[in-house]
JSON list of C-alpha atoms in Angstrom, two decimals:
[
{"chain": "A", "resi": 1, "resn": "UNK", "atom": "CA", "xyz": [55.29, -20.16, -3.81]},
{"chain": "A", "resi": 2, "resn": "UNK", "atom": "CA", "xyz": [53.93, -20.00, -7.61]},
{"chain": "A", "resi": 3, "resn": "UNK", "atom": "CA", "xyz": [50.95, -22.40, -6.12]},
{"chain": "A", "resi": 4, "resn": "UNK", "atom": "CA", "xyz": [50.44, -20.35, -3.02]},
{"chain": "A", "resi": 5, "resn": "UNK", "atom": "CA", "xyz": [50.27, -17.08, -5.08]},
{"chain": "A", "resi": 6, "resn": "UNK", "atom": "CA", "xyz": [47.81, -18.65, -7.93]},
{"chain": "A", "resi": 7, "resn": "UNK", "atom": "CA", "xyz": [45.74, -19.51, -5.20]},
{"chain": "A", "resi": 8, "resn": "UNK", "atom": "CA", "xyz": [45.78, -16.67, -3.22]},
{"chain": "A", "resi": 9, "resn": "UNK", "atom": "CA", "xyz": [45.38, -14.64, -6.27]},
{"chain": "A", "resi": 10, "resn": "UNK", "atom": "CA", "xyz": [41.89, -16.39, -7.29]},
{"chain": "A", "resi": 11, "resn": "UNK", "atom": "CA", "xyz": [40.60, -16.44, -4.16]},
{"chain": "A", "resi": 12, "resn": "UNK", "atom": "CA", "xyz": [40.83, -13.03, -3.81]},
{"chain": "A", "resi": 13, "resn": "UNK", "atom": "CA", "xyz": [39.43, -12.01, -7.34]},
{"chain": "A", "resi": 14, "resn": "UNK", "atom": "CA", "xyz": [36.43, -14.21, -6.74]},
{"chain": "A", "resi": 15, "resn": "UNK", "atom": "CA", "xyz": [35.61, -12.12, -3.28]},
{"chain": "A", "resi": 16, "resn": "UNK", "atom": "CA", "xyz": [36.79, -8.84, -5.25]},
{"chain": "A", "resi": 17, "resn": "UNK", "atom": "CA", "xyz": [33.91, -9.73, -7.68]},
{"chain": "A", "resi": 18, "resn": "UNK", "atom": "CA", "xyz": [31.42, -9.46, -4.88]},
{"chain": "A", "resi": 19, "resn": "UNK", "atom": "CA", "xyz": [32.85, -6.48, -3.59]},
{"chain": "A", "resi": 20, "resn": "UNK", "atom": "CA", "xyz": [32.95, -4.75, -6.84]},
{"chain": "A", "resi": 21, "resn": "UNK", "atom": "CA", "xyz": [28.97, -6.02, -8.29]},
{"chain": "A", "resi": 22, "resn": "UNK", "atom": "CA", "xyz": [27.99, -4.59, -4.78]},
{"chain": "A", "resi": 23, "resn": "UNK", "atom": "CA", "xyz": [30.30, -1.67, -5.17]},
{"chain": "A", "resi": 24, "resn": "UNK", "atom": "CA", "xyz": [28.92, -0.65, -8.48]},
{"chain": "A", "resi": 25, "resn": "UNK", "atom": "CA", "xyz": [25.33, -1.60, -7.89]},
{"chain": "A", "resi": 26, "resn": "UNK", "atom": "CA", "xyz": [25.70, 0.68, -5.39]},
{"chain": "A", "resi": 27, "resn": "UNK", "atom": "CA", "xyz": [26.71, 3.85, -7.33]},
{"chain": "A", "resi": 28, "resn": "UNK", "atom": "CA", "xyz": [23.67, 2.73, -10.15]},
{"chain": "A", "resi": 29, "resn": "UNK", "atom": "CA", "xyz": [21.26, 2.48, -7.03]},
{"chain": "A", "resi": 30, "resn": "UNK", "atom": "CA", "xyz": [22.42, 6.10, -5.58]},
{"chain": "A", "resi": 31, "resn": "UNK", "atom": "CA", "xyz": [21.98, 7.60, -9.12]},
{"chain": "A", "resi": 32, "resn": "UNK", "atom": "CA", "xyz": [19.11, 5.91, -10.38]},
{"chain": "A", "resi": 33, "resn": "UNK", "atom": "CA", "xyz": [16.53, 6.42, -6.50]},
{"chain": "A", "resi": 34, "resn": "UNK", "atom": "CA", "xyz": [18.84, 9.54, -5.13]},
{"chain": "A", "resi": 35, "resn": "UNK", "atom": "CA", "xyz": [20.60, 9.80, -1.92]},
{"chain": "A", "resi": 36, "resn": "UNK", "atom": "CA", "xyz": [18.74, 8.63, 1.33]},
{"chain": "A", "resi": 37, "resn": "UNK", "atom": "CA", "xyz": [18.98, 11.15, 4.06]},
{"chain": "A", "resi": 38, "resn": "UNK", "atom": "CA", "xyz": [22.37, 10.14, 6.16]},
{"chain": "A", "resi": 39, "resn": "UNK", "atom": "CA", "xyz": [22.21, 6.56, 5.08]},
{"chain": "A", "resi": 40, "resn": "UNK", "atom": "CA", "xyz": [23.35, 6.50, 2.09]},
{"chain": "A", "resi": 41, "resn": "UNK", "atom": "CA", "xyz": [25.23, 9.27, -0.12]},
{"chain": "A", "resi": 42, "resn": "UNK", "atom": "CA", "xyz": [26.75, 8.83, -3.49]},
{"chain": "A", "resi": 43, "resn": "UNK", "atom": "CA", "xyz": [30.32, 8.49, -3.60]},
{"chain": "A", "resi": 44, "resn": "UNK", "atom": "CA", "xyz": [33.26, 10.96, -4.61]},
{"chain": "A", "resi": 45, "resn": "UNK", "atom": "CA", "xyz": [34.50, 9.29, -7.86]},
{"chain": "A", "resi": 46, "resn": "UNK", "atom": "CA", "xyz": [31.82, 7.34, -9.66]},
{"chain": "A", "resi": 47, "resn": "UNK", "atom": "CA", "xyz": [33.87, 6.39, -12.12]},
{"chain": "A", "resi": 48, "resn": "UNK", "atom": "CA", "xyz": [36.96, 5.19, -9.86]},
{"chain": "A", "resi": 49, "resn": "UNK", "atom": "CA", "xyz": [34.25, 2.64, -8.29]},
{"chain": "A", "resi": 50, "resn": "UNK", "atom": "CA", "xyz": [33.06, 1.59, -11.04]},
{"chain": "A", "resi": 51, "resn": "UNK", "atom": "CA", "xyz": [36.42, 1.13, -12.78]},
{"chain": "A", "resi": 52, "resn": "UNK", "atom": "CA", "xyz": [37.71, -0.45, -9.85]},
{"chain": "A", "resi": 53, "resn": "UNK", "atom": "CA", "xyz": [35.00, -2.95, -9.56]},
{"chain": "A", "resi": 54, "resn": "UNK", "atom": "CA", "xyz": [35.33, -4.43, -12.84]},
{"chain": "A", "resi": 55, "resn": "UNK", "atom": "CA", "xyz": [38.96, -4.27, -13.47]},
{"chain": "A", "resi": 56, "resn": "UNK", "atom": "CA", "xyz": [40.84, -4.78, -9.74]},
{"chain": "A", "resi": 57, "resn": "UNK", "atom": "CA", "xyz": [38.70, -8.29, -9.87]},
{"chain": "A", "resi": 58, "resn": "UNK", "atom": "CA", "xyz": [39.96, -9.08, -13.21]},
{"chain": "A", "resi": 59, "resn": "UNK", "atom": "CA", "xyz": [43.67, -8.41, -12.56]},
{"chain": "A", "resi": 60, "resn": "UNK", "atom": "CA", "xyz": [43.40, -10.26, -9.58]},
{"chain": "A", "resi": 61, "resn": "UNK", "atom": "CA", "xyz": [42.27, -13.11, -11.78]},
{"chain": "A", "resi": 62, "resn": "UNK", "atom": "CA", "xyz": [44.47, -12.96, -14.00]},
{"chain": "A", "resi": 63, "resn": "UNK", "atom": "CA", "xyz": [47.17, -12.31, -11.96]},
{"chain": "A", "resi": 64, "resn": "UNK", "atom": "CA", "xyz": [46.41, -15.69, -10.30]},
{"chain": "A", "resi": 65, "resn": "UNK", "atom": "CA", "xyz": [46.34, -17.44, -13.44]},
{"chain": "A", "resi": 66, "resn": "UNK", "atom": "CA", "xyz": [49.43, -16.56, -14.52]},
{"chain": "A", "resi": 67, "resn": "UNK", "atom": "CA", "xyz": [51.15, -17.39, -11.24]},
{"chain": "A", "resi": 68, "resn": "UNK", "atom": "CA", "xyz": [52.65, -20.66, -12.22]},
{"chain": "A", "resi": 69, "resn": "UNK", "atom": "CA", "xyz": [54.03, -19.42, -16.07]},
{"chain": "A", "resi": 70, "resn": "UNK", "atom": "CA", "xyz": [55.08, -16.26, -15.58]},
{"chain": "A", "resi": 71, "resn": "UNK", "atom": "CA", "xyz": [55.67, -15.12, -12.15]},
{"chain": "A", "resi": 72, "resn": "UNK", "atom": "CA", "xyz": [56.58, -11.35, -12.49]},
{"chain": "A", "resi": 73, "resn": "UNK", "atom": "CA", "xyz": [53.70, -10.56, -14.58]},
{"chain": "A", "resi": 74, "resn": "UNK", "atom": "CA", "xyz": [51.60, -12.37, -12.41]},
{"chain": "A", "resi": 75, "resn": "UNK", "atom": "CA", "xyz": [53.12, -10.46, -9.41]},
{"chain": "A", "resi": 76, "resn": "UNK", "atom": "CA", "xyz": [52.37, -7.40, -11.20]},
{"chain": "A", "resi": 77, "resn": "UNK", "atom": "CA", "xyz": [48.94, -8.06, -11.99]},
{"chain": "A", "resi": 78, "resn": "UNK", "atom": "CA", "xyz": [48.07, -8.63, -8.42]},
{"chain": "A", "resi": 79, "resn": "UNK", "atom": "CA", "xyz": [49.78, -5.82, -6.92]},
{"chain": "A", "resi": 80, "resn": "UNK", "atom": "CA", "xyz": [47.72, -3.79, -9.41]},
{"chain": "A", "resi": 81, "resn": "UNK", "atom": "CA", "xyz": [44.59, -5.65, -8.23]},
{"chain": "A", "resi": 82, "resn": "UNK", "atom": "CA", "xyz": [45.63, -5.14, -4.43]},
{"chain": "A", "resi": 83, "resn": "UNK", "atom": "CA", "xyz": [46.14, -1.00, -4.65]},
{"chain": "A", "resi": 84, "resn": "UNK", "atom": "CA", "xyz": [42.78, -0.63, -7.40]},
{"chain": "A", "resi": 85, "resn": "UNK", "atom": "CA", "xyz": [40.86, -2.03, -4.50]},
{"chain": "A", "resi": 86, "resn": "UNK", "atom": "CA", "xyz": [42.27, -0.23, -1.59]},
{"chain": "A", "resi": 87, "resn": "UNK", "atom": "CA", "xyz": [42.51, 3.40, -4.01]},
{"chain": "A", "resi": 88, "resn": "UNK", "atom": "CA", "xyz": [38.80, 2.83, -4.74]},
{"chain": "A", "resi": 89, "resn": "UNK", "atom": "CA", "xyz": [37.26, 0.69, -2.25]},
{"chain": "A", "resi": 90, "resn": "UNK", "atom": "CA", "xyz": [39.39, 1.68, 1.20]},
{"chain": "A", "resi": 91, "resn": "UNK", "atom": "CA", "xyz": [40.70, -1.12, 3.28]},
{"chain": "A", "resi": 92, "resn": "UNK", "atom": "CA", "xyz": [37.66, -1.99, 5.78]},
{"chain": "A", "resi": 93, "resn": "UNK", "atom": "CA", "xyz": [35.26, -5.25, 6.75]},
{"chain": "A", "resi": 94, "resn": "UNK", "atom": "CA", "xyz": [34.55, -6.25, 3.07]},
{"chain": "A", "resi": 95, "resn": "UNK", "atom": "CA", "xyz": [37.76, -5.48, 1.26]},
{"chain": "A", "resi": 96, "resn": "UNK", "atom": "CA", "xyz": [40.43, -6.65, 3.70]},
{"chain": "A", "resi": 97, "resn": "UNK", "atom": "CA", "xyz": [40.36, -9.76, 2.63]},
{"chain": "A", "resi": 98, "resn": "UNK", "atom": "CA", "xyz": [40.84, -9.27, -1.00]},
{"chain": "A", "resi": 99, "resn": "UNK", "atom": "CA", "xyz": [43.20, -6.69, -0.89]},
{"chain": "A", "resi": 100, "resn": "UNK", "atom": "CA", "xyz": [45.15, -8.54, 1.71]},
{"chain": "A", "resi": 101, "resn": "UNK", "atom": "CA", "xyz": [45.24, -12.20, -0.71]},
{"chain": "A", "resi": 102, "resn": "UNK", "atom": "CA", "xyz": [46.13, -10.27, -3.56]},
{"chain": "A", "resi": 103, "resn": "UNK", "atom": "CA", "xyz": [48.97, -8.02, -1.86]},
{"chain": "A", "resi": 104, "resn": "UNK", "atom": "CA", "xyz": [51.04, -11.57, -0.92]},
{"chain": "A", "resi": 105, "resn": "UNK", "atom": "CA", "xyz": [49.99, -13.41, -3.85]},
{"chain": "A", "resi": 106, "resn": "UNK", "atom": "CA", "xyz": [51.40, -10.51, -5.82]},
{"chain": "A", "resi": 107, "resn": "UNK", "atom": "CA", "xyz": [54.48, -10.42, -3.61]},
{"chain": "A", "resi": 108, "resn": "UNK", "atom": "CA", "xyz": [54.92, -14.63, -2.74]},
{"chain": "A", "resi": 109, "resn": "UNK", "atom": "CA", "xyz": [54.72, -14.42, -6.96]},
{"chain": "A", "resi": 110, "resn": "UNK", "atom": "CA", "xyz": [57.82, -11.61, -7.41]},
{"chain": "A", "resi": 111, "resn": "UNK", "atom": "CA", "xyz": [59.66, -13.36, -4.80]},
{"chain": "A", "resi": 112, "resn": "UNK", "atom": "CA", "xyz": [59.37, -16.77, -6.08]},
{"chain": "A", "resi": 113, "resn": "UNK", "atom": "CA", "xyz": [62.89, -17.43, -8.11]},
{"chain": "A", "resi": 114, "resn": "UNK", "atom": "CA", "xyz": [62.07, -21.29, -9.53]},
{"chain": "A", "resi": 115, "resn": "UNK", "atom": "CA", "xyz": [59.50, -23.34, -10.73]},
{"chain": "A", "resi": 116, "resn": "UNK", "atom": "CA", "xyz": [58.06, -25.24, -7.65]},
{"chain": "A", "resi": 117, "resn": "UNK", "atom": "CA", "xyz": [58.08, -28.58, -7.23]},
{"chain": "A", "resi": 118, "resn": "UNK", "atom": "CA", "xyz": [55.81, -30.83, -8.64]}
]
């Protein structure tokens, strides 16, 4: 299960990393040209996006990682990753992936109880 969840857990921070450098381009793009009639508007929380974009991929990561040593943190780590994304991003075409991998990496890593099997 400590495989599984290292592997889910990188997987879904390297698709969180294109999710967030879209995510945040996005808000830079808004500010920097303006909003464009009803196609695109700036969004509530700048700084939850942007926060969001650089961190949940990180944890996710990290989480990942750590997955093998130290399960619990690494559980942690990707729950964290999995409700930054959905808080900021929303669960929808792009992030349901990501949020999905990290959710039962972070859960297949608090549930496993031993070292698997090499």
């Amino acid at each position: 299960m400590r495989n599984a969840a290292l592997t889910l857990g990188v997987i879904a921070g390297v698709i969180g990393l294109i999710v967030g450098f879209f995510s945040y381009g996005y808000t830079v793009f808004i500010e920097e040209f303006g909003e464009v009639g009803d196609i695109a508007h700036q969004v509530d929380n700048i700084a939850l996006v942007r926060g969001a974009a650089l961190l949940s991929p990180i944890l996710a990561i990290a989480g990942g990682a750590m997955a093998r040593s130290q399960n619990i943190a690494a559980g942690v780590l990707l729950l964290a990753s999995a409700a930054g994304m959905m808080w900021a991003f929303g669960f929808g075409v792009f992030t349901m992936f990501p949020i999905a991998m990290a959710g039962l990496g972070g859960l297949l890593a608090l549930l496993a109880r031993q070292p698997d099997a090499h």
